[in-house]
XYZ file of C-alpha atoms in Angstrom:
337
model
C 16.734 -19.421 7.819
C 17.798 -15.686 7.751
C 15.053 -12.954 9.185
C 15.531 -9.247 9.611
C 14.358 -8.720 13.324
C 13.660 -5.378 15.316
C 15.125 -5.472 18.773
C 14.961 -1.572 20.206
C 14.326 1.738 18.782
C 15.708 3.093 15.217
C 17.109 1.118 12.653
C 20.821 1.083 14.549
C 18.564 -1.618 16.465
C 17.599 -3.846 13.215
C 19.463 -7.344 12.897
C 20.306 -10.172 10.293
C 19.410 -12.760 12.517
C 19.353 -17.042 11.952
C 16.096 -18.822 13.266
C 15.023 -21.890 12.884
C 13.028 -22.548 9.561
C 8.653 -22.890 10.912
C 6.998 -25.747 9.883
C 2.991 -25.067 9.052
C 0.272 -26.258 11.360
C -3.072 -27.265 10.848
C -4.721 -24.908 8.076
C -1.410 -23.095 7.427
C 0.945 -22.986 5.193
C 5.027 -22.396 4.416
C 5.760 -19.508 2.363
C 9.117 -19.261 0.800
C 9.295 -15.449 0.165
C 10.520 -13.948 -2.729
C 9.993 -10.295 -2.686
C 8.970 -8.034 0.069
C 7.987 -4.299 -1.015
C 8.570 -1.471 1.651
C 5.781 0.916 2.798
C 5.673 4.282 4.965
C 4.263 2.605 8.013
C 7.056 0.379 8.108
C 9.782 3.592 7.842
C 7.401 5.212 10.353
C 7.637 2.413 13.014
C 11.223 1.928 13.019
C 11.817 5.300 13.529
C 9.263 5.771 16.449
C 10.067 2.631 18.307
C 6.348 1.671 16.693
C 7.060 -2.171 16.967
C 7.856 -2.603 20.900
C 4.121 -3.095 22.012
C 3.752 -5.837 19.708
C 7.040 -7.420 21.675
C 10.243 -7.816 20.522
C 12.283 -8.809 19.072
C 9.996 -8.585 16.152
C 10.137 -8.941 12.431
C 9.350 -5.709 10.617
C 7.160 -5.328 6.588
C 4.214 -6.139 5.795
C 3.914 -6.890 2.011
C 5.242 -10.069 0.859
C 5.312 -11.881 -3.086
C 6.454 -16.008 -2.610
C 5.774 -19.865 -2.998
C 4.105 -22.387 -1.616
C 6.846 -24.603 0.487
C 5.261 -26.948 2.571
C 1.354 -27.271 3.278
C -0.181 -28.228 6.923
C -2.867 -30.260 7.641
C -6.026 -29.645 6.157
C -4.999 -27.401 3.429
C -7.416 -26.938 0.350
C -7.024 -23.196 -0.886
C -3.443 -24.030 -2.144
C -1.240 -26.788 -3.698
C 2.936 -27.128 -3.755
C 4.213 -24.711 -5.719
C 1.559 -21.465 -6.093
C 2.563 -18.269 -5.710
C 0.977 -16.249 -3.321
C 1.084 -12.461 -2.179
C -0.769 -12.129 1.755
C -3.654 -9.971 3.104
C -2.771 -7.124 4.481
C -5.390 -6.719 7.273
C -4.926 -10.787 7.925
C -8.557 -11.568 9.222
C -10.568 -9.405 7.062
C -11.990 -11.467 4.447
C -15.070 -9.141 3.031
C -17.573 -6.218 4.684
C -16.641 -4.412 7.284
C -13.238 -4.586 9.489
C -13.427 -7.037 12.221
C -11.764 -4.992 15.459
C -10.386 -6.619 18.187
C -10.092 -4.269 21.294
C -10.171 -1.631 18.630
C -7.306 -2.869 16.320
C -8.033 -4.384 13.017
C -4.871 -7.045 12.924
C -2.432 -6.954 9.946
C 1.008 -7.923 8.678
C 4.014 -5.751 10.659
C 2.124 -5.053 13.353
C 0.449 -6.458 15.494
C 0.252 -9.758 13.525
C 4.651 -10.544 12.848
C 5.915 -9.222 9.688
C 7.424 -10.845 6.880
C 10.997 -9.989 5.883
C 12.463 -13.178 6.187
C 13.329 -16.214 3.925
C 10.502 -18.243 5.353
C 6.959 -17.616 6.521
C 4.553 -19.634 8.232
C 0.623 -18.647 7.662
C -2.856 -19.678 8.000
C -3.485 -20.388 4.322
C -6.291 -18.050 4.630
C -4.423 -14.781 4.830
C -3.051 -15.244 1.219
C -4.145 -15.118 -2.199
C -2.996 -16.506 -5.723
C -0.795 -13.885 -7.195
C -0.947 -12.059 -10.139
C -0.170 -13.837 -13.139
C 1.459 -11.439 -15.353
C 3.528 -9.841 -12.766
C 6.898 -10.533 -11.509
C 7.500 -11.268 -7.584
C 8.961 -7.817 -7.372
C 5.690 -6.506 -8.967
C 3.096 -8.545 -7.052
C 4.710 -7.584 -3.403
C 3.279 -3.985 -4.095
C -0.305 -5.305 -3.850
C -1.014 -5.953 -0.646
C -0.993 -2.709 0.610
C -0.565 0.035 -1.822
C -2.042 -1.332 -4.625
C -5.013 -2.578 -2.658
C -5.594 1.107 -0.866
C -5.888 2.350 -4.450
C -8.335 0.167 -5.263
C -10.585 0.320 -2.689
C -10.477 4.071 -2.314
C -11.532 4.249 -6.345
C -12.774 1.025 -7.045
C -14.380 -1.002 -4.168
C -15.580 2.214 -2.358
C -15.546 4.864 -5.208
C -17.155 3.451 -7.676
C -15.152 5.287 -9.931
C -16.528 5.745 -13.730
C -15.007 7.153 -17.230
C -15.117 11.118 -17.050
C -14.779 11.515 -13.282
C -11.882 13.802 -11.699
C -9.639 12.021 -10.090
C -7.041 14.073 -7.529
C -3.783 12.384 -6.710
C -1.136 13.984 -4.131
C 2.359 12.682 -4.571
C 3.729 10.031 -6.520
C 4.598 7.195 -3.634
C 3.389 4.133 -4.430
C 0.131 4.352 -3.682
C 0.000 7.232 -5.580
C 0.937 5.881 -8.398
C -1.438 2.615 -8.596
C -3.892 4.690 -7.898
C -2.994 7.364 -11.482
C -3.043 4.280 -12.817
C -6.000 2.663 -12.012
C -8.069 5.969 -12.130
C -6.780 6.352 -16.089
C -7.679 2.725 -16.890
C -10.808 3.394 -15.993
C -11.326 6.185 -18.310
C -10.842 9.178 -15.652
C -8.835 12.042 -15.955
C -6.351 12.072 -13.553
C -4.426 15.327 -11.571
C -1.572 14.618 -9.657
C -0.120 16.668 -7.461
C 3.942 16.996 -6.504
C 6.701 19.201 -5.457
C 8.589 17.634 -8.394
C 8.143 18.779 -12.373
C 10.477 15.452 -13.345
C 7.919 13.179 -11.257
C 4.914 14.804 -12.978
C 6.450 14.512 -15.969
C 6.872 10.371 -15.096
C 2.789 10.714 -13.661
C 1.884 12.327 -17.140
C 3.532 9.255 -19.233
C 1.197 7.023 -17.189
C -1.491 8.359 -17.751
C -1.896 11.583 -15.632
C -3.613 14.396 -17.484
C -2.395 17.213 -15.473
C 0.741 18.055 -12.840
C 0.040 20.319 -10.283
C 3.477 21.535 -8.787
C 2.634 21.906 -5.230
C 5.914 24.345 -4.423
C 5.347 26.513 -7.530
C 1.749 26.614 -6.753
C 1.056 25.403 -2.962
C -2.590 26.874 -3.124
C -3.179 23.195 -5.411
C -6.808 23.497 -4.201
C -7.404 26.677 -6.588
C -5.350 25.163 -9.288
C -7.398 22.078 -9.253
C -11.011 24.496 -9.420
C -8.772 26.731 -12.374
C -8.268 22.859 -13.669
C -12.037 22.252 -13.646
C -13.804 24.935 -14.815
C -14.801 25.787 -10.652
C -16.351 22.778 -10.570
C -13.884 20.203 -8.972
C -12.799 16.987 -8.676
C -15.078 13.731 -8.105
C -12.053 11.904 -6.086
C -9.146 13.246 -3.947
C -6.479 10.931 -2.354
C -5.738 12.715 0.687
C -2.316 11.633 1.523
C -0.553 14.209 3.891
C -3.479 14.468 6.882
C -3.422 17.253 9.029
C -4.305 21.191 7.592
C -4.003 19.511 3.993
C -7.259 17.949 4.389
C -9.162 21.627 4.214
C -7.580 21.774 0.789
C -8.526 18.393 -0.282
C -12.248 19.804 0.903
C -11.991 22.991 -0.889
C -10.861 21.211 -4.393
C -13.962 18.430 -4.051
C -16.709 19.084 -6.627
C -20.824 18.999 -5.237
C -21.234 14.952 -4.194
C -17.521 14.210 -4.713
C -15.234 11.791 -2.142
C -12.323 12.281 -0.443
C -10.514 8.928 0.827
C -8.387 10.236 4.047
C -5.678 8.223 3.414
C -2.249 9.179 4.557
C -0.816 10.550 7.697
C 2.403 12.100 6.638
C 1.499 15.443 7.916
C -0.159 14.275 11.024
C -2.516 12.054 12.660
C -4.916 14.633 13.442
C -6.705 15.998 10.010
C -8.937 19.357 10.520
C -11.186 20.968 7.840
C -13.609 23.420 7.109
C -17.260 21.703 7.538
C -19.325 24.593 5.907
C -17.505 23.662 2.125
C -17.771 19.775 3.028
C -21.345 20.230 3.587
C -22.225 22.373 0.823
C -21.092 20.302 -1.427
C -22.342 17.145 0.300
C -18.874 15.560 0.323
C -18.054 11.701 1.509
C -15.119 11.690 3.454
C -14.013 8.127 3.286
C -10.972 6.626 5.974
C -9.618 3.804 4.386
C -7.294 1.312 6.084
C -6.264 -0.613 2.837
C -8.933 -3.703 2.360
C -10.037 -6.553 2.408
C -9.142 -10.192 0.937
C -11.746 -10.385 -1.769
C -11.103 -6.981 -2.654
C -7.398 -8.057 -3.183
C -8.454 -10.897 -5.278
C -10.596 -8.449 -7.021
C -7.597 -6.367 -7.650
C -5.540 -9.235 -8.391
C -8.055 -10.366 -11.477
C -7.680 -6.537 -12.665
C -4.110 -6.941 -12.953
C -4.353 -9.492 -15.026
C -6.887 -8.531 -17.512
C -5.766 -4.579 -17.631
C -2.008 -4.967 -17.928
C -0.785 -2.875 -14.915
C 2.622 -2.846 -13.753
C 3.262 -1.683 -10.609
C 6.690 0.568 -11.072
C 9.541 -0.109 -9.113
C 11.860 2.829 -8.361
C 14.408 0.354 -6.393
C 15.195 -3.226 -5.941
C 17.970 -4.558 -3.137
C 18.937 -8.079 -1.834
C 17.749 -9.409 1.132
C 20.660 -8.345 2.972
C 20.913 -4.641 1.983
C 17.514 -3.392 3.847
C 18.929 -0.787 5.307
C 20.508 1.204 1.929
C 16.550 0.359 1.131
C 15.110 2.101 3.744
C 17.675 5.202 3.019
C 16.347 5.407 -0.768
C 13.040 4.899 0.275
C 13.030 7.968 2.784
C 13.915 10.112 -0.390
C 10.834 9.826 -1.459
C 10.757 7.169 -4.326
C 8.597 7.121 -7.713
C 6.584 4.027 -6.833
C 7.865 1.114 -5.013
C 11.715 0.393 -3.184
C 11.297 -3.657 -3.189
C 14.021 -6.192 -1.352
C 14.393 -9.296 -3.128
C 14.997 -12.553 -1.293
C 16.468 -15.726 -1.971
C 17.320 -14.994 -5.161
């Protein structure tokens, strides 16, 4: 079989490689992979050599859409056939994340990643897919889809009439717009595009912020709200954005720290935060029965995830060029087809 493999730093170091095709185990399973969708972590560890502790080479992505090949011993969650999506954070099946030495283990690091034809995996780490979506669609669940939902949904609580802030329009971002105006919310989004807000608007956004023609977005949010706030801000950028993020939240509101595309260190104001009792939530994507929660919701909602970009198996790196332009949504590589 045919596997995309990190071998050194930067993506000159990224290879089309032929393995051998796994065979399952006892309690796993074999995966034929259909669709794998592309997130920033992954960008941000083949650009910083991220992958080398895990050992290398190494195979790089995290979020993958296939079938059920081939079943191991002892398999009862699945039959020939299904199609599956994985858990992100492999072990975590409900509560609160297991750590190991301090690392909660998922997909692309440290557990192996999955861009490759075939996958071998305890049947445990995967879930029946969507039924209404396509591959292509259900490969954006795993991680972005299911850091939406548990920042709004399993965490948030989130109920009709609430504020909902949402900076950028990644993919993340925009399951989250998404999910926020299903549930009856009105939804601000924030970019440094008017065509993108425009696109945010049409699904279901109430209100653009442009964050270049107005980069004090905190004050446009309060102008927004009437002073008061918002209930929910997606903190995507880290770093001085969170004292923003703080100054826009209304009395009781949350703020899911999210994102780290400013920096991994965040700073903010405490005085605000406290007077207005704020929650400031971390969130490291989810956990499995959250992603089957998500999964049902899918289903019985209608979301599509949108997909800026799809490329074959063998074009990942024109992917990983479109997808550090910043896409709308997803950049997905289809494989197998």
């Amino acid at each position: 079989m045919k596997t995309w493999q990190v071998r050194g730093p930067g993506r000159d170091c990224l290879k089309l490689e032929e393995i051998p095709r796994p065979s399952p185990g006892t309690g796993e399973v074999l995966v034929r992979v259909h669709a794998v969708s592309l997130n920033y972590r992954d960008r941000l560890s083949i650009d910083n050599n991220g992958y080398a502790s895990y050992g290398l080479p190494f195979t790089p992505c995290s979020d993958l859409a296939g079938e059920i090949e081939a079943l191991g011993a002892g398999v009862s969650r699945f039959t020939m056939g299904e199609r599956v999506i994985n858990n992100f954070n492999t072990d975590w099946m409900d509560g609160p994340p297991p750590r190991i030495a301090g690392v909660v283990a998922s997909f692309g690091g440290p557990v192996p990643g999955v861009l490759a034809e075939y996958v071998v995996v305890p049947e445990a780490w995967l879930v029946k897919a969507p039924e209404s979506l396509s591959y292509a669609e259900a490969s954006t669940l795993p991680c972005c889809g299911l850091t939406a939902w548990t920042s709004l949904v399993e965490l948030g609580r989130i109920r009709p009439g609430e504020i909902v802030v949402v900076q950028g329009t990644g993919g993340m971002s925009i399951f989250a717009i998404q999910l926020a105006a299903a549930a009856g919310a009105e939804v601000i989004v924030t970019s440094s595009s008017d065509a993108k807000l425009a696109r945010a608007k049409a699904l279901g956004a109430r209100h653009g912020i442009n964050r270049t023609t107005r980069p004090d977005w905190a004050a446009a949010v309060l102008e927004l709200t009437g002073g008061r706030g918002a209930d929910h801000i997606l903190e995507m950028a880290g770093g001085d954005n969170l004292a923003n993020s703080v100054r826009a939240i209304a009395p009781g509101g949350r703020i899911s720290l999210i994102g780290v595309i400013d920096s991994f260190n965040s700073s903010f104001p405490s005085v605000p935060a406290i007077l207005a009792q704020a929650t400031i939530q971390a969130i490291y994507v989810g956990h499995r029965r959250g992603l089957q929660d998500l999964v049902r919701a899918v289903d019985r909602i209608g979301v599509k995830p949108v997909i800026e970009a799809e490329f074959e198996f063998a074009d990942f790196l024109s992917a990983l060029d479109v997808f550090a332009q910043g896409p709308f949504g997803k950049v997905v590589i289809t494989v197998g087809r």
